[in-house]
Amino acid sequence: MIFTRDLQKSYGSRAVLRGLDLVAEPGAITLVVGANAAGKSTTLRLLAGLAEPDSGTIGIGGFDLRTQRREALSQISFLPQAPRFHPRLTVGQVATFYAELRGREAKRVPTALEAWGIAEFARTPTAKLSGGLRQRLALAVFALAEAPVLLLDEPGLSLDPEWRQRLQDFLTGEAKRGRTVVVATHLLGEWEGRADRCLLIEEGRCAGELAPERLRDGFFGGVGHVRAAAERCERNVLPGATVSEERIQRRGAAAEARALSVGPVVVES
Amino acid sequence: MRLRGLLLFAALPLAGFGNPAGDVLRRQITESAPGAVLNVPAGDYAGLFVIEKPLHLIGAPGAILRGDGTGNVVTIRAADVELAGFLVRGSGRSLSDDNAAIHISGARAVIRDNRVLDMLHGIYVRKADGCRILRNVVLGDSASRETIDDPLRSGLNPADAASGEFCAEPLSQDRRGNGIHLWNSSGHLIEGNIIRGTRDGVYFSFTKKTVVRGNRVERVRYGLHYMYSDDNEFDGNTFTENAAGAALMFSKRLVLRGNRFVSNRSQRAYGLLLQAIDDTRIESNRIEGNTLGLYIENSNNLSISKNRVAGNYVGLRLSDSTQGARIFENDFSGNIHPIDTSGTNSANVWAAAGRGNHWDGEVALDLNRDGIADVPHHEPDLFGGWRRTFPAIGLLSASPGEQLVRFIHRRIALPGIPGVTDPRPLIRANEVAR
Amino acid sequence: MSARPIPSFLQVARAAARREWLSHRLNRFLHAHVLLLVAAGFLPLLTPGEGLMSGAGYWILHAVLYAVSLSALLLGLSSAHAEAEEFSWLIGQPAGIGPWLAGKAAALALLVSTSASLLIVPAAVAGGGSRELLLVGAGAAGVSGVCALAGLAVGFWVRDGVRGLIATIALWFAALFGTDLLLLGIAGVPVLQQHPDVWVLPLMANPLDAFRVTVLFSAERAAFSGLDAGRLAGWWVTHAAVWLGAVVSSWLLAAAVAAWLGARRRTDG
């Protein structure tokens, strides 16, 4: 289990988290959703120990991240949003290194690479990998840790649909094995019916919880709302993107939908 | 009458009971006719030996003349004595008595092909002219370096030399004498000797018209220790790894040609030190890797040409008291400080017959391709007087900062920095110097 | 939940060292650095005859001051920047950043220092081998190691590639010329003339100057004519090699700490 209590974090004068409280239980997939700059990624960075909160408490697997950092981090495997690796190291070298850092046997590496379909690239420098292959390497490294708590920040962005499906299957399986899975995402539609909980973060706080089986409908009017907005613009949006109505701006013949995605979603004329 | 080929003792016993071998040899020396040739077979002959008549004493390989640690092993008092082929060892160690392995006071002695060790002085010539000292090997007790005081302050003492008391060294410091020691004599030929590990290598005092050629002196205190000796010529000698280098003082009309003064590196060592030296030619020598390559003070009318002054800490230190020096066609390369001067050196010239010196690292224009740079070369002495008033400045030697300022000065002659100006710098190093 | 086993400091450091070694096999900076060392190592052979033994140190001194030091700095910089993309993986590991950085820095310093032996091999093979040459080689190795770790620290503090390059070159200029020019400029100040030890201190602290003084006055035995320049200067010149060892060790440690601080600082960026 992980929890945060009254978590605060600012970058300069900009407050990102303003007293965030959340709980994620073992055996469940918990989504963390929200608009851009709502604090999703910051929350995961704090949970993963990549940044220090200004105040508040983070508990991971029964350990306080501030006072028992090593023990707490040993419970976590974290998948960053856009994983990249040392450009001059091969796939095999990267995976072996992280296995060593986690105290895993090096002989597990080929199995992990095989599981994510990159065994044949074991001797390829990571600089030569495509975005999708790099993401699969990241997932192999992520899985190698065999940690009880899995944190994923916008996973699967570079993956094709088949591997996105496999990722979700993998996470579902891990949750069933009693692991705590926390996913920050904006691709709500893909998780409908797979997630156990969905926490909405707005302006640095947990603003509520959405019904996991009706993610498309429950969030800002859902995809239907986006579709409606797009139809008003006589446009189509990127699959899976959810767009709030007030953020749709008309720009002449084109409309820019600033969605809950990484960047602007441009709706073609 | 000279008896050629007189063979001594068919089978002399080696040194043993009653020193019979030495006694027999002594008797033969005494009894031989003047001019006789004594061929001495291999054996250990206990000395001391005194030769008071013209005689040729020729040692076979393995012939040893052994002193008893007192006096001179061989004393040559007569003219025209030849001593060749021996291992001579075991002289006394009395500095006040000038003990030597071979002590010569007879004219025209020929000392050749001997090996000399375990002695105070090696070969000592006193008031005897026209000696020929050839191809001997003189080994002192130690080949180790010594650190000594600056010879300008304490090393060479003219008063001692004038009185004939040359060895003012404290006894407790060292019981070594000089390799070849010449005093108050003239007309010698010193050639092809190897001297190593003695106190000084070749010592000159009041010795004139002597040629010193092709000798090698290494790992001694002064390779050449030289005073009050005029009209001498040094040709093709090597003085290397000596604690204080070569020092010449109070003499005139010398020629130093084709010698190598190399790797004399102790704290106050000089490649070649000239003090009060007049009317002297110094040409085609290699002065390399010394603490102070060439030091000239209070000297007049020197001609310094075609020398290679390279890789020294200070290449050339030229005092303002030196006048009339013509410094040309030399190669100054790789010295940490090429020039150390106390002023502008206006009394000396840095080019002759339209040719100056080569200064490495200088990127010079030569549009007419005559081998002479089109603009003068300014060689700064960046530290100048600070060396004396603020010696710590020497820690910036060869530092990038110092090199940068030197680089700039060579091009735009920064004001207030002492140095010399070569009006006709050479584009290439002089081949003769190499 | 119980704490999971965490690899020891040594295990992580060893893995990081191995990773650093592997990563440099394809590093063009290292290839250029090695080529430079080989070329510089052959320079002494231009010294004819007996001058080889006495001249090698002087050649190597200049090669280290004007080329190898910069090359090592850039190598360190490249080593830091190559990790940039992977930081979110590295610092989230339970063992923390310290062991990883210790292993990385040690391997980098060892690699650079060991390769510095190329500077003396040609001269040694050609018959110029001596205790003094060994001392010069050891000094060059130490200075190279310091420069590499300094470059590493700059790389961790200045994340941007171009800015990092500018900062590194600025640092090199400051170390190479800055101290000398400053001391030349103030050498005439009466207070310093009365207290030469104060004037000497910055020179002693600069590893490039310490190396130069060691080569000149200890290995090459060029006579420093200012033994009466002050107690500190006299001590330094007569114990130049000892001091070089001390100052190189100190700077290695300082640079490693600076790199660690720089890396930690980026966790919260």
Short mmCIF file of N, CA and C in Angstrom, two decimals, chain C residues 113-224:
data_model
loop_
_atom_site.label_atom_id
_atom_site.label_comp_id
_atom_site.label_asym_id
_atom_site.label_seq_id
_atom_site.Cartn_x
_atom_site.Cartn_y
_atom_site.Cartn_z
N SER C 113 43.18 7.89 -15.75
CA SER C 113 44.52 7.85 -15.17
C SER C 113 45.35 6.74 -15.79
N THR C 114 44.73 5.60 -15.96
CA THR C 114 45.47 4.48 -16.53
C THR C 114 45.89 4.79 -17.96
N SER C 115 44.97 5.37 -18.70
CA SER C 115 45.31 5.66 -20.10
C SER C 115 46.43 6.70 -20.19
N ALA C 116 46.62 7.47 -19.12
CA ALA C 116 47.70 8.46 -19.14
C ALA C 116 49.07 7.80 -19.22
N SER C 117 49.11 6.51 -18.91
CA SER C 117 50.41 5.82 -19.01
C SER C 117 50.91 5.80 -20.45
N LEU C 118 49.98 5.97 -21.39
CA LEU C 118 50.40 6.02 -22.79
C LEU C 118 51.38 7.17 -23.05
N LEU C 119 51.33 8.15 -22.17
CA LEU C 119 52.23 9.29 -22.34
C LEU C 119 53.69 8.89 -22.17
N ILE C 120 53.93 7.92 -21.32
CA ILE C 120 55.33 7.61 -21.00
C ILE C 120 55.81 6.33 -21.65
N VAL C 121 54.90 5.54 -22.16
CA VAL C 121 55.32 4.25 -22.73
C VAL C 121 56.31 4.41 -23.88
N PRO C 122 56.03 5.26 -24.87
CA PRO C 122 56.99 5.36 -25.98
C PRO C 122 58.39 5.77 -25.51
N ALA C 123 58.45 6.75 -24.63
CA ALA C 123 59.76 7.19 -24.15
C ALA C 123 60.45 6.08 -23.37
N ALA C 124 59.67 5.35 -22.58
CA ALA C 124 60.26 4.27 -21.78
C ALA C 124 60.79 3.16 -22.70
N VAL C 125 59.99 2.82 -23.70
CA VAL C 125 60.41 1.76 -24.62
C VAL C 125 61.65 2.19 -25.40
N ALA C 126 61.71 3.47 -25.71
CA ALA C 126 62.85 3.98 -26.49
C ALA C 126 64.11 4.16 -25.65
N GLY C 127 64.03 3.77 -24.41
CA GLY C 127 65.23 3.82 -23.58
C GLY C 127 65.29 5.00 -22.63
N GLY C 128 64.20 5.74 -22.56
CA GLY C 128 64.19 6.90 -21.67
C GLY C 128 63.55 6.60 -20.33
N GLY C 129 63.35 5.33 -20.05
CA GLY C 129 62.69 4.97 -18.79
C GLY C 129 63.52 5.34 -17.58
N SER C 130 62.87 5.86 -16.61
CA SER C 130 63.58 6.26 -15.39
C SER C 130 62.55 6.48 -14.29
N ARG C 131 63.05 6.60 -13.09
CA ARG C 131 62.17 6.90 -11.97
C ARG C 131 61.47 8.23 -12.18
N GLU C 132 62.21 9.18 -12.77
CA GLU C 132 61.64 10.50 -13.01
C GLU C 132 60.50 10.43 -14.01
N LEU C 133 60.70 9.62 -15.05
CA LEU C 133 59.64 9.48 -16.05
C LEU C 133 58.41 8.86 -15.43
N LEU C 134 58.64 7.93 -14.54
CA LEU C 134 57.52 7.31 -13.84
C LEU C 134 56.78 8.33 -12.99
N LEU C 135 57.54 9.19 -12.35
CA LEU C 135 56.93 10.25 -11.55
C LEU C 135 56.09 11.17 -12.43
N VAL C 136 56.62 11.53 -13.58
CA VAL C 136 55.87 12.39 -14.50
C VAL C 136 54.60 11.68 -14.95
N GLY C 137 54.73 10.40 -15.25
CA GLY C 137 53.56 9.64 -15.67
C GLY C 137 52.51 9.58 -14.56
N ALA C 138 52.97 9.36 -13.34
CA ALA C 138 52.03 9.28 -12.22
C ALA C 138 51.35 10.63 -12.01
N GLY C 139 52.12 11.71 -12.12
CA GLY C 139 51.54 13.05 -11.99
C GLY C 139 50.52 13.31 -13.09
N ALA C 140 50.88 12.93 -14.31
CA ALA C 140 49.95 13.13 -15.43
C ALA C 140 48.67 12.34 -15.21
N ALA C 141 48.83 11.14 -14.67
CA ALA C 141 47.65 10.31 -14.40
C ALA C 141 46.76 10.99 -13.36
N GLY C 142 47.37 11.49 -12.32
CA GLY C 142 46.60 12.15 -11.27
C GLY C 142 45.88 13.38 -11.77
N VAL C 143 46.60 14.21 -12.50
CA VAL C 143 46.01 15.44 -13.02
C VAL C 143 44.89 15.11 -14.01
N SER C 144 45.11 14.09 -14.83
CA SER C 144 44.06 13.69 -15.78
C SER C 144 42.82 13.24 -15.02
N GLY C 145 43.04 12.48 -13.97
CA GLY C 145 41.91 12.02 -13.17
C GLY C 145 41.14 13.18 -12.57
N VAL C 146 41.87 14.15 -12.04
CA VAL C 146 41.21 15.33 -11.47
C VAL C 146 40.39 16.04 -12.53
N CYS C 147 40.99 16.22 -13.70
CA CYS C 147 40.28 16.94 -14.77
C CYS C 147 39.03 16.18 -15.19
N ALA C 148 39.13 14.87 -15.28
CA ALA C 148 37.97 14.08 -15.69
C ALA C 148 36.84 14.22 -14.68
N LEU C 149 37.18 14.15 -13.40
CA LEU C 149 36.14 14.28 -12.38
C LEU C 149 35.59 15.71 -12.33
N ALA C 150 36.46 16.67 -12.59
CA ALA C 150 35.97 18.06 -12.65
C ALA C 150 34.97 18.20 -13.80
N GLY C 151 35.30 17.60 -14.92
CA GLY C 151 34.36 17.62 -16.06
C GLY C 151 33.06 16.93 -15.70
N LEU C 152 33.16 15.84 -14.96
CA LEU C 152 31.96 15.12 -14.52
C LEU C 152 31.09 16.03 -13.65
N ALA C 153 31.75 16.73 -12.73
CA ALA C 153 31.00 17.63 -11.84
C ALA C 153 30.33 18.74 -12.64
N VAL C 154 31.07 19.33 -13.58
CA VAL C 154 30.47 20.38 -14.40
C VAL C 154 29.26 19.82 -15.15
N GLY C 155 29.42 18.62 -15.67
CA GLY C 155 28.33 18.01 -16.43
C GLY C 155 27.09 17.78 -15.59
N PHE C 156 27.27 17.45 -14.32
CA PHE C 156 26.11 17.24 -13.47
C PHE C 156 25.48 18.55 -13.02
N TRP C 157 26.31 19.58 -12.94
CA TRP C 157 25.76 20.88 -12.53
C TRP C 157 25.14 21.62 -13.71
N VAL C 158 25.78 21.53 -14.86
CA VAL C 158 25.28 22.24 -16.04
C VAL C 158 24.77 21.19 -17.01
N ARG C 159 23.47 21.04 -17.02
CA ARG C 159 22.87 19.92 -17.74
C ARG C 159 22.86 20.14 -19.25
N ASP C 160 22.70 21.37 -19.64
CA ASP C 160 22.62 21.66 -21.07
C ASP C 160 23.98 21.42 -21.74
N GLY C 161 23.92 20.79 -22.90
CA GLY C 161 25.16 20.40 -23.58
C GLY C 161 26.06 21.57 -23.92
N VAL C 162 25.51 22.58 -24.54
CA VAL C 162 26.33 23.71 -24.98
C VAL C 162 26.84 24.51 -23.77
N ARG C 163 25.95 24.74 -22.84
CA ARG C 163 26.38 25.49 -21.65
C ARG C 163 27.44 24.70 -20.87
N GLY C 164 27.26 23.41 -20.84
CA GLY C 164 28.25 22.58 -20.16
C GLY C 164 29.61 22.68 -20.82
N LEU C 165 29.59 22.69 -22.14
CA LEU C 165 30.85 22.81 -22.88
C LEU C 165 31.52 24.16 -22.60
N ILE C 166 30.71 25.20 -22.62
CA ILE C 166 31.26 26.54 -22.35
C ILE C 166 31.82 26.60 -20.93
N ALA C 167 31.07 26.05 -20.00
CA ALA C 167 31.53 26.09 -18.60
C ALA C 167 32.83 25.30 -18.44
N THR C 168 32.91 24.19 -19.13
CA THR C 168 34.12 23.36 -19.01
C THR C 168 35.34 24.08 -19.57
N ILE C 169 35.18 24.68 -20.72
CA ILE C 169 36.31 25.39 -21.32
C ILE C 169 36.70 26.60 -20.46
N ALA C 170 35.69 27.25 -19.91
CA ALA C 170 35.99 28.39 -19.02
C ALA C 170 36.78 27.91 -17.80
N LEU C 171 36.37 26.79 -17.27
CA LEU C 171 37.09 26.23 -16.11
C LEU C 171 38.53 25.91 -16.48
N TRP C 172 38.71 25.36 -17.65
CA TRP C 172 40.05 25.00 -18.09
C TRP C 172 40.94 26.24 -18.24
N PHE C 173 40.38 27.26 -18.86
CA PHE C 173 41.15 28.50 -19.01
C PHE C 173 41.52 29.08 -17.65
N ALA C 174 40.56 29.04 -16.76
CA ALA C 174 40.83 29.60 -15.42
C ALA C 174 41.94 28.83 -14.73
N ALA C 175 41.89 27.50 -14.83
CA ALA C 175 42.92 26.69 -14.17
C ALA C 175 44.27 26.84 -14.85
N LEU C 176 44.24 26.96 -16.17
CA LEU C 176 45.49 26.97 -16.91
C LEU C 176 46.19 28.34 -16.82
N PHE C 177 45.43 29.38 -17.09
CA PHE C 177 46.04 30.71 -17.15
C PHE C 177 45.68 31.59 -15.95
N GLY C 178 44.50 31.37 -15.41
CA GLY C 178 43.96 32.30 -14.42
C GLY C 178 44.86 32.51 -13.22
N THR C 179 45.25 31.39 -12.61
CA THR C 179 46.07 31.50 -11.40
C THR C 179 47.40 32.18 -11.71
N ASP C 180 48.02 31.77 -12.80
CA ASP C 180 49.33 32.32 -13.15
C ASP C 180 49.25 33.82 -13.39
N LEU C 181 48.28 34.20 -14.20
CA LEU C 181 48.19 35.63 -14.54
C LEU C 181 47.86 36.46 -13.32
N LEU C 182 46.99 35.93 -12.49
CA LEU C 182 46.64 36.64 -11.27
C LEU C 182 47.88 36.84 -10.40
N LEU C 183 48.64 35.75 -10.23
CA LEU C 183 49.82 35.84 -9.36
C LEU C 183 50.91 36.71 -9.99
N LEU C 184 51.02 36.65 -11.31
CA LEU C 184 51.97 37.55 -11.97
C LEU C 184 51.57 39.00 -11.72
N GLY C 185 50.28 39.22 -11.81
CA GLY C 185 49.78 40.60 -11.66
C GLY C 185 49.98 41.16 -10.28
N ILE C 186 49.91 40.30 -9.28
CA ILE C 186 49.99 40.84 -7.91
C ILE C 186 51.35 40.57 -7.27
N ALA C 187 52.29 40.04 -8.05
CA ALA C 187 53.59 39.70 -7.46
C ALA C 187 54.31 40.93 -6.90
N GLY C 188 54.01 42.09 -7.45
CA GLY C 188 54.71 43.29 -7.00
C GLY C 188 54.10 43.95 -5.78
N VAL C 189 53.00 43.42 -5.31
CA VAL C 189 52.34 44.04 -4.15
C VAL C 189 53.25 43.88 -2.92
N PRO C 190 53.56 45.00 -2.24
CA PRO C 190 54.52 44.92 -1.13
C PRO C 190 54.15 43.91 -0.06
N VAL C 191 52.87 43.84 0.26
CA VAL C 191 52.45 42.91 1.32
C VAL C 191 52.80 41.47 0.94
N LEU C 192 52.57 41.16 -0.31
CA LEU C 192 52.86 39.79 -0.76
C LEU C 192 54.35 39.54 -0.85
N GLN C 193 55.09 40.59 -1.20
CA GLN C 193 56.54 40.42 -1.24
C GLN C 193 57.09 40.14 0.16
N GLN C 194 56.41 40.70 1.14
CA GLN C 194 56.85 40.43 2.51
C GLN C 194 56.36 39.07 3.00
N HIS C 195 55.29 38.59 2.40
CA HIS C 195 54.72 37.30 2.82
C HIS C 195 54.58 36.39 1.60
N PRO C 196 55.69 35.93 1.09
CA PRO C 196 55.62 35.13 -0.14
C PRO C 196 54.80 33.84 0.02
N ASP C 197 54.70 33.35 1.26
CA ASP C 197 53.93 32.12 1.46
C ASP C 197 52.47 32.30 1.05
N VAL C 198 51.96 33.49 1.32
CA VAL C 198 50.57 33.76 0.93
C VAL C 198 50.44 33.74 -0.58
N TRP C 199 51.44 34.30 -1.22
CA TRP C 199 51.43 34.34 -2.69
C TRP C 199 51.53 32.94 -3.29
N VAL C 200 52.24 32.09 -2.60
CA VAL C 200 52.50 30.74 -3.13
C VAL C 200 51.27 29.83 -3.01
N LEU C 201 50.46 30.08 -2.00
CA LEU C 201 49.36 29.15 -1.69
C LEU C 201 48.44 28.85 -2.87
N PRO C 202 47.94 29.89 -3.57
CA PRO C 202 47.04 29.57 -4.71
C PRO C 202 47.72 28.73 -5.76
N LEU C 203 49.00 28.94 -5.92
CA LEU C 203 49.75 28.17 -6.91
C LEU C 203 49.81 26.70 -6.49
N MET C 204 50.03 26.51 -5.21
CA MET C 204 50.10 25.14 -4.70
C MET C 204 48.77 24.42 -4.85
N ALA C 205 47.70 25.19 -4.71
CA ALA C 205 46.38 24.56 -4.72
C ALA C 205 45.92 24.18 -6.12
N ASN C 206 46.52 24.80 -7.11
CA ASN C 206 46.13 24.50 -8.49
C ASN C 206 46.82 23.21 -8.95
N PRO C 207 46.07 22.18 -9.27
CA PRO C 207 46.73 20.91 -9.62
C PRO C 207 47.60 21.01 -10.86
N LEU C 208 47.24 21.87 -11.80
CA LEU C 208 48.08 22.01 -12.99
C LEU C 208 49.42 22.64 -12.63
N ASP C 209 49.38 23.63 -11.75
CA ASP C 209 50.63 24.25 -11.31
C ASP C 209 51.45 23.28 -10.45
N ALA C 210 50.74 22.54 -9.62
CA ALA C 210 51.45 21.56 -8.77
C ALA C 210 52.16 20.53 -9.64
N PHE C 211 51.49 20.12 -10.70
CA PHE C 211 52.10 19.16 -11.63
C PHE C 211 53.30 19.79 -12.32
N ARG C 212 53.15 21.01 -12.77
CA ARG C 212 54.25 21.69 -13.47
C ARG C 212 55.47 21.83 -12.56
N VAL C 213 55.23 22.25 -11.36
CA VAL C 213 56.35 22.42 -10.43
C VAL C 213 57.00 21.06 -10.13
N THR C 214 56.20 20.04 -10.03
CA THR C 214 56.76 18.71 -9.77
C THR C 214 57.63 18.25 -10.93
N VAL C 215 57.13 18.44 -12.14
CA VAL C 215 57.91 18.00 -13.30
C VAL C 215 59.20 18.81 -13.41
N LEU C 216 59.07 20.11 -13.25
CA LEU C 216 60.24 20.97 -13.44
C LEU C 216 61.29 20.75 -12.37
N PHE C 217 60.83 20.77 -11.14
CA PHE C 217 61.80 20.85 -10.06
C PHE C 217 62.07 19.51 -9.37
N SER C 218 61.20 18.54 -9.62
CA SER C 218 61.43 17.25 -8.99
C SER C 218 61.86 16.21 -10.02
N ALA C 219 61.08 16.08 -11.08
CA ALA C 219 61.43 15.08 -12.10
C ALA C 219 62.57 15.57 -12.98
N GLU C 220 62.41 16.76 -13.54
CA GLU C 220 63.44 17.30 -14.42
C GLU C 220 64.61 17.89 -13.63
N ARG C 221 64.39 18.10 -12.38
CA ARG C 221 65.41 18.65 -11.47
C ARG C 221 65.97 19.98 -11.97
N ALA C 222 65.14 20.74 -12.65
CA ALA C 222 65.56 22.10 -12.95
C ALA C 222 65.71 22.80 -11.62
N ALA C 223 66.80 23.50 -11.48
CA ALA C 223 67.05 24.09 -10.17
C ALA C 223 66.18 25.30 -9.96
N PHE C 224 65.44 25.28 -8.93
CA PHE C 224 64.66 26.44 -8.55
C PHE C 224 65.59 27.38 -7.81
#
